[in-house]
Backbone as a ProteinNet text record, in pm:
[ID]
protein_1_A
[PRIMARY]
XXXXXXXXXXXXXXXXXXXXXXXXXXXXXXXXXXXXXXXXXXXXXXXXXXXXXXXXXXXXXXXXXXXXXXXXXXXXXXXXXXXXXXXXXXXXXXXXXXXXXXXXXXXXXXXXXXXXXXXXXXXXXXXXXXXXXXXXXXXXXXXXXXXXXXXXXXXXX
[TERTIARY]
847	903.8	1055.2	1115.1	1260.4	1329.3	1424.9	1503.8	1417.8	1300.4	1215.4	1163.5	1163.8	1112.8	1191.3	1316.8	1399.2	1377.9	1309.8	1282.7	1163	1153.6	1037.7	911.5	796.7	672.3	645.2	681	658	742.4	868.3	953.6	902.8	855.2	798.4	674	588.3	466	499.1	598	635.3	682.3	764.3	810.8	692.2	591.9	472.2	395.9	385.3	309.4	374.6	508	578.3	550.3	509.6	478.7	342.2	296.2	164.7	68.1	-51	-154.2	-278.8	-330.3	-457.6	-571.5	-690.2	-807.2	-878.9	-917.3	-993.7	-1142.1	-1176.1	-1316.2	-1326.8	-1447.8	-1477.6	-1615.6	-1625.4	-1754.7	-1777.3	-1885.4	-1924.6	-2033	-2011.1	-2105.5	-2162.2	-2294	-2361	-2330.2	-2260.3	-2217.6	-2331.8	-2446.1	-2561.9	-2639	-2668.2	-2748.5	-2663.6	-2533.9	-2441.2	-2477.4	-2551.2	-2589	-2491.6	-2468.9	-2384.4	-2460.4	-2391.5	-2450.5	-2418.8	-2514.4	-2490.2	-2505.1	-2555.5	-2569.6	-2438.6	-2336.6	-2206.7	-2150.4	-2104.9	-2059.2	-1938.8	-1861.1	-1742.5	-1772.5	-1893.7	-1928.7	-1967.1	-1928.2	-1837.1	-1693.3	-1670.2	-1536.9	-1492.4	-1420	-1368.4	-1245.2	-1207.9	-1079.4	-988.3	-860.6	-769	-651.2	-571.4	-455.8	-415.7	-341	-277.2	-127.6	-51.6	93.7	151.4	248.4	315.2	465.1	532	676	749.7	878.3	954.2	976.1	966.8	988.8	859	749	628.7	527.4	516.4	412.2	321.2	197	98.9	20	-27.6	-118.8	-220.6	-343	-443.8	-533.4	-586.4	-682.6	-786.8	-913.3	-1023.2	-1126.2	-1168.3	-1272	-1376	-1491.1	-1589.8	-1528.1	-1569.7	-1512.3	-1570.9	-1484.2	-1528	-1617.8	-1597.6	-1674.1	-1804.6	-1797.3	-1917.5	-2006	-1950.3	-2028.5	-1997.6	-2014	-1982.9	-2069	-2186.5	-2273.1	-2209.1	-2111	-2043.5	-1908.2	-1871.4	-1741.3	-1760.2	-1800.4	-1825.2	-1701.3	-1722.2	-1613.8	-1605.1	-1491	-1475.6	-1445.6	-1425.6	-1388.4	-1244.4	-1221.6	-1089.8	-1039.7	-943.2	-893.5	-831.1	-778	-718.9	-826.3	-952.2	-1063.5	-1187.3	-1187.5	-1297	-1434.8	-1440.5	-1570.8	-1630.9	-1558.4	-1609.2	-1717.6	-1734.6	-1836.5	-1910.7	-2036.9	-2114.1	-2061.2	-2083.2	-2039.1	-2096.8	-2216.3	-2278	-2194.3	-2128.2	-2040.8	-1913	-1855.9	-1736.2	-1767.6	-1887.6	-1926.2	-1926.2	-1959.7	-1958.6	-1818.8	-1719	-1581.3	-1547.1	-1584.5	-1557.7	-1637.1	-1761.1	-1847.6	-1810.4	-1762.6	-1738.7	-1590.7	-1508.6	-1366.8	-1313.4	-1207.8	-1142.9	-993.4	-913.1	-768.2	-717.1	-609.4	-549.4	-405.6	-328.1	-187.9	-138.8	-43.4	16.8	99.2	152.6	235.3	149.8	210	143.5	242.3	188.2	270.9	197.3	272.6	216.4	229.5	127.4	131.8	56.9	75.7	9.8	27.5	146.7	172.7	210.7	145.9	179.8	232.6	309.2	370.9	273.6	328.7	245.8	207.7	94.6	44.7	6.9	93.1	65.3	67.1	-38.6	-40.6	-69.4	-106.9	-136.4	-8.2	-4.5	110.4	87.7	166.5	152	15.4	-25.9	-150.3	-132.9	-215	-204.9	-286.2	-235.7	-305.8	-218.4	-277.1	-212.9	-285.5	-214.5	-276.5	-186.3	-243.5	-167.8	-257.8	-217.1	-293	-283.5	-398.5	-397.1	-367.7	-260.8	-222.9	-290.1	-331.5	-403.7	-510.4	-622.9	-732.1	-825.7	-884.9	-984.7	-1112.5	-1131.1	-1248.5	-1202.3	-1230	-1179.9	-1213.5	-1326.5	-1363.1	-1268	-1190.1	-1095.5	-957.1	-935.7	-809	-798.8	-678.5	-659.8	-640	-667.2	-631.1	-712.5	-646.7	-713.8	-660	-738.4	-693.7	-762.6	-683.5	-731.6	-669.2	-737.6	-671.1	-631.9	-523.7	-476.8	-440.3	-442.9	-400.4	-350	-229.5	-171.5	-188.8	-195.7	-210.2	-113.7	-92.9	-18.3	116	199.2	332.3	325.4	229.6	211.8	168.1	113.3	60.9	-81.5	-152.3	-292.1	-306.6	-391.3	-416.5	-559.9	-599.8	-732.8	-717.6	-780.8	-786.7	-929	-944.3	-1076.8	-1080.2	-1185.6	-1202.9	-1347.1	-1366.7	-1501.1	-1532.9	-1656.1	-1701.5	-1802.9
-2947.4	-2881.8	-2888.8	-2950	-2949.7	-3014.7	-2941.7	-2994	-3024.6	-2960.5	-2983.4	-3126.3	-3198.5	-3335.4	-3424.5	-3392.2	-3473.1	-3437.7	-3329	-3289.3	-3366.9	-3372.4	-3438.4	-3359.5	-3427.1	-3355.8	-3239.8	-3255.5	-3148	-3024.6	-3045.2	-2931.4	-2862.7	-2942	-2883.6	-2803	-2858.6	-2788.5	-2657.4	-2658.3	-2535	-2430.7	-2473.4	-2379.8	-2322.6	-2405.7	-2358.1	-2255.1	-2277.5	-2186.9	-2050.4	-2047.9	-1924.2	-1812.2	-1698	-1580.4	-1525.2	-1433.1	-1371	-1423.2	-1457.3	-1512.4	-1426	-1385	-1313.1	-1411.2	-1369.9	-1457.4	-1434.8	-1543	-1535.2	-1551.2	-1646.1	-1663.7	-1733	-1732.7	-1797.3	-1858.9	-1986.4	-2053.1	-2129.7	-2096.5	-2165	-2265.1	-2392.2	-2498.1	-2559.7	-2570.8	-2638.7	-2787.3	-2844.4	-2983.6	-3082.8	-3037	-3125	-3134.5	-3017.3	-3015.3	-3010.2	-2980.3	-2963.9	-2844.5	-2747.4	-2627.3	-2513.7	-2428.5	-2310.7	-2208.1	-2151.6	-2049.4	-1913.7	-1857.1	-1731	-1609.7	-1626.2	-1513.3	-1479.7	-1561.7	-1536.3	-1404.6	-1316	-1182.7	-1187.3	-1292.6	-1300.6	-1365.4	-1413.8	-1483.2	-1382.8	-1396.5	-1498.7	-1449.1	-1319.6	-1264	-1178.7	-1236.7	-1155.4	-1077.4	-980.3	-912.6	-959.4	-958.1	-994.1	-1073.6	-1117.3	-1198.5	-1281.5	-1385.4	-1462.9	-1463.9	-1461.4	-1453.3	-1570.9	-1638.3	-1750.6	-1726.2	-1740.9	-1718.8	-1852.9	-1852.5	-1977.7	-2037.8	-1955.5	-2008.3	-2047.8	-2062.2	-2122.2	-2030.1	-1907.2	-1816.7	-1774.7	-1748	-1705.3	-1586.5	-1505	-1394.9	-1386.9	-1354.2	-1338.7	-1220.3	-1163.6	-1054.2	-1077.7	-1082.2	-1100.1	-991.7	-922.9	-820.6	-842.1	-781.3	-778.7	-702.7	-735.3	-675.9	-537.7	-439.3	-301.7	-291.4	-377.7	-371.1	-448.8	-572.7	-656.7	-632.8	-580.1	-553.4	-415.2	-307.8	-174.2	-134.3	-195.7	-167.3	-209.2	-298.4	-346.3	-280	-187.3	-121.2	30.3	89.3	233.5	313.9	408.3	495.9	617.3	677.9	802.4	786.9	665.8	649.5	696.2	770.1	828	779.2	688.2	630.4	735.4	842.4	947.2	1034.3	1021.7	1097.2	1007.2	909.3	813.1	875.8	991.4	1054	1118.9	1118	1179.9	1096.2	971	883.4	812.8	777.4	711	570.2	526.4	393.1	283.8	304.1	202.5	177.7	281.1	263.2	189	225.9	156.3	9.6	-17.3	-154.6	-244.4	-190.2	-270.9	-324.2	-241.1	-284.3	-402.3	-392.7	-501.7	-627.6	-610.5	-725.6	-799.9	-726.8	-787.2	-793.1	-820.4	-844.9	-931.9	-1002.2	-1083.9	-1088.4	-1087.2	-1098.8	-1189.6	-1258.6	-1344.5	-1375.5	-1418.1	-1451.1	-1548.6	-1632	-1726.1	-1830.1	-1926.3	-2030.2	-2133.6	-2195.9	-2305.1	-2418.7	-2536.5	-2652.8	-2735.2	-2810.9	-2896	-3041.9	-3120.7	-3263.2	-3343.2	-3472.8	-3564.3	-3518.6	-3469	-3414.4	-3527.1	-3527.6	-3622.4	-3544.5	-3611.6	-3546.8	-3522.3	-3463	-3428.5	-3551.5	-3538.6	-3644.9	-3578.8	-3587.6	-3522.4	-3371.2	-3302.8	-3156.8	-3105.1	-3196.1	-3154.3	-3148	-3055.2	-3041.5	-3111.6	-3075.2	-3138.8	-3107.8	-3197.4	-3177.6	-3233	-3184.3	-3230.4	-3143.8	-3128.9	-3054.8	-2939.6	-2820.7	-2701.9	-2673.2	-2682.1	-2655.3	-2563.5	-2503.2	-2413	-2349.3	-2232	-2163	-2012.8	-1947	-1801.2	-1745.1	-1668.9	-1604.9	-1470.1	-1412	-1285.4	-1292.3	-1228.2	-1228.3	-1112.1	-1056.8	-952	-1009.8	-1138.3	-1206.6	-1302.1	-1271	-1355.1	-1503.6	-1536.5	-1677.3	-1749.8	-1677.2	-1739.4	-1759.9	-1715.3	-1743.4	-1893.6	-1943.9	-2085.6	-2164.7	-2294.8	-2383.9	-2362.4	-2389	-2391.9	-2510.9	-2556.5	-2666.4	-2657	-2663.9	-2663.2	-2781.3	-2835.4	-2923.5	-2836.6	-2871.5	-2792.1	-2882.4	-2823.2	-2892.4	-2787.1	-2807.3	-2715.5	-2771.5	-2680.5	-2715.3	-2630	-2667.1	-2586	-2538.2	-2632.4	-2599.2	-2497.2	-2514.6	-2430.9	-2288	-2265.9	-2133.5	-2114.3	-2222.9	-2220.3	-2318.8	-2283.3	-2375.7	-2366.2	-2467.2	-2471.4	-2503	-2421.1	-2448.1	-2489.2	-2583.6	-2629.5	-2640	-2584	-2594.6	-2631.6	-2730.6	-2766.1	-2685.2	-2637.3	-2565.6	-2648.2
-2459.9	-2344.2	-2342.4	-2441.8	-2453.1	-2335.9	-2274.7	-2164.5	-2042.3	-2030.9	-1914.9	-1907.6	-2019.2	-2020.9	-1925.6	-1897.7	-1810.1	-1663.4	-1635	-1497.4	-1444.2	-1311.4	-1251.4	-1286.7	-1292.1	-1322.3	-1225.9	-1098.1	-1001.3	-1034.4	-1075.4	-1111.8	-1238	-1333.5	-1455.6	-1419.7	-1333.3	-1292.9	-1222.4	-1132.1	-1063.1	-1163.2	-1258.7	-1361.3	-1439.8	-1464.9	-1535.3	-1452.2	-1322.5	-1236	-1220.9	-1206.6	-1169.8	-1268.7	-1213.7	-1294	-1258	-1339	-1318.9	-1424.4	-1382.1	-1469.8	-1462.1	-1576.6	-1582	-1599.3	-1558.6	-1569.4	-1701.3	-1767	-1891.1	-1861.9	-1776.7	-1740	-1605.5	-1554	-1427.7	-1439.8	-1412.6	-1419.8	-1290.4	-1222.6	-1100.4	-1137.8	-1104.2	-1139.7	-1012.2	-1005.7	-895.9	-909.2	-810.6	-822.4	-802.6	-752.1	-738.5	-869.2	-928.7	-1051.8	-1178.4	-1162.4	-1274.8	-1363.7	-1309.2	-1383.6	-1353.5	-1451.9	-1433.4	-1350.5	-1250.8	-1164.5	-1226.2	-1298.2	-1369.1	-1278.5	-1156.8	-1064.8	-994.2	-1012.6	-951.3	-1004.4	-916.6	-958	-1050.9	-1044.3	-1130.2	-1265.1	-1285.6	-1410	-1516.4	-1639.7	-1690.4	-1698.5	-1678.4	-1702.9	-1583.4	-1488.3	-1379.1	-1423.9	-1345.4	-1364.8	-1252.6	-1277.8	-1171.3	-1221.2	-1125.1	-1158.1	-1038.9	-1067.8	-962.4	-991.1	-885.5	-893.7	-816.6	-875.9	-810.7	-814.6	-699.5	-692	-692.8	-732.7	-735.6	-596.8	-491.4	-356.9	-287.1	-363.8	-309.3	-245.1	-292	-242	-355.9	-320.8	-419.1	-365.6	-456.2	-423.3	-535.6	-499.2	-602.7	-570.8	-676	-666.3	-774.3	-734.2	-828.6	-801.5	-906.9	-894.8	-1003.8	-983.5	-1091.3	-1208.1	-1327.1	-1447.7	-1474.5	-1501.5	-1528.8	-1651.2	-1749	-1873.5	-1865.3	-1815.3	-1813.4	-1691.9	-1583.1	-1462.4	-1405.4	-1483.4	-1433.1	-1313.2	-1298.7	-1184.3	-1052.1	-1058.1	-937.7	-916.7	-1004.7	-998.1	-1000.6	-888.4	-887.1	-926.6	-1014.2	-1059.5	-967.1	-962	-887.4	-740.1	-691.6	-551.4	-533.8	-426.7	-402.4	-267.4	-269.5	-144.8	-53.5	-110.4	-26.8	38.6	-6.1	52.7	59.9	151.5	157.9	180.1	243.3	270	145.3	33.5	-89.4	-157.7	-115.5	-173	-60.1	-83	23.1	53.1	176	216.8	127.2	73.7	-12.4	-138.3	-189.2	-305.9	-266.8	-152.1	-104.3	-74.6	-24.7	9.1	-114.3	-229.7	-352.5	-381.9	-358.7	-383.5	-292.8	-166	-72.9	-102.8	-145.8	-171.3	-298.7	-398	-529	-565.7	-466.1	-490.4	-377.2	-405.6	-304	-336	-232	-246.7	-135.7	-163.1	-63	-100.1	0	-24.2	81.6	40.4	133.2	59.8	134.1	72.6	-0.7	-101.8	-172.7	-194.4	-223.3	-256.2	-361.5	-436.2	-540.8	-499	-529.3	-496.2	-602.7	-598.9	-693.6	-838.1	-870.1	-1003.5	-1098.4	-1212.8	-1318.5	-1437.4	-1521	-1636.3	-1749.3	-1854	-1969.4	-2049.6	-2117.4	-2205.1	-2335.6	-2436.5	-2564.6	-2548.6	-2594.8	-2586.4	-2445.5	-2355.8	-2219.6	-2138.7	-2044.1	-1957.7	-1825.5	-1724.8	-1594.9	-1532.9	-1444.8	-1371.6	-1231.4	-1138.5	-1001.2	-908.5	-785.9	-681.2	-633.6	-624	-568.5	-437.7	-326	-196.5	-116.3	-15.4	68.8	171.1	216.5	319.8	298.5	290.5	282.4	421.3	432.1	557.7	573.2	461	461.5	353.2	379.5	282.9	312.7	207.2	227.7	287	274.5	327.5	437.6	564.8	673.9	658.8	598.7	580.5	485.6	406.3	312.5	373.9	498.4	565.4	587.4	579.6	603.9	476.4	485.2	374.9	247.6	134.6	4.9	-72.7	-168.5	-253.6	-388.6	-493.7	-631.5	-704.2	-801.3	-895.7	-1014.9	-1080.6	-1194.3	-1310.2	-1427.4	-1548.8	-1646	-1698.4	-1796.3	-1936.8	-2033.6	-2175.2	-2257.1	-2381.4	-2478.4	-2424.4	-2381.8	-2328.2	-2215.5	-2128	-2008.5	-2040.2	-2156.5	-2192.1	-2141	-2117.5	-2073.6	-1958.4	-1862.3	-1753	-1708.2	-1632	-1574.9	-1427.5	-1344.4	-1200.9	-1168.3	-1078.2	-1039	-887.4	-827.9	-683.3	-654	-568.4	-522.9	-398.1	-391.5	-271.2	-198.9
[MASK]
+++++++++++++++++++++++++++++++++++++++++++++++++++++++++++++++++++++++++++++++++++++++++++++++++++++++++++++++++++++++++++++++++++++++++++++++++++++++++++++

């Protein structure tokens, strides 16, 4: 990490977060049985991105994948003419996507250990969300790898 090694772990972690991140995969695990929940609409490959700003705001958008789940992504919907498609098609978009935005903060950040980067807790509050139940606080644990080129977010439900 070069000059970043002299910075506090929290500053290094913030620098790692800042920017836009695409999703590679999503795995929902039942914490009681430790089994992968394959019925999750975003499994195994969601589409979307998360954005983190240097001044502490985040936005995310997750949708079902056009390639792996085309049944959940109706084609031909025209936002300028909503009546051109049945409500059942529009409902799929709402059911199989989520977006949210709000401030975030990092805590309990520790420095890198070998090839691993900083790790800690990312928490905050969604001020807006497509799903009203997602308004309010959120908390993820994070861990960066490969000089902050790869990361893992984990959230318990």
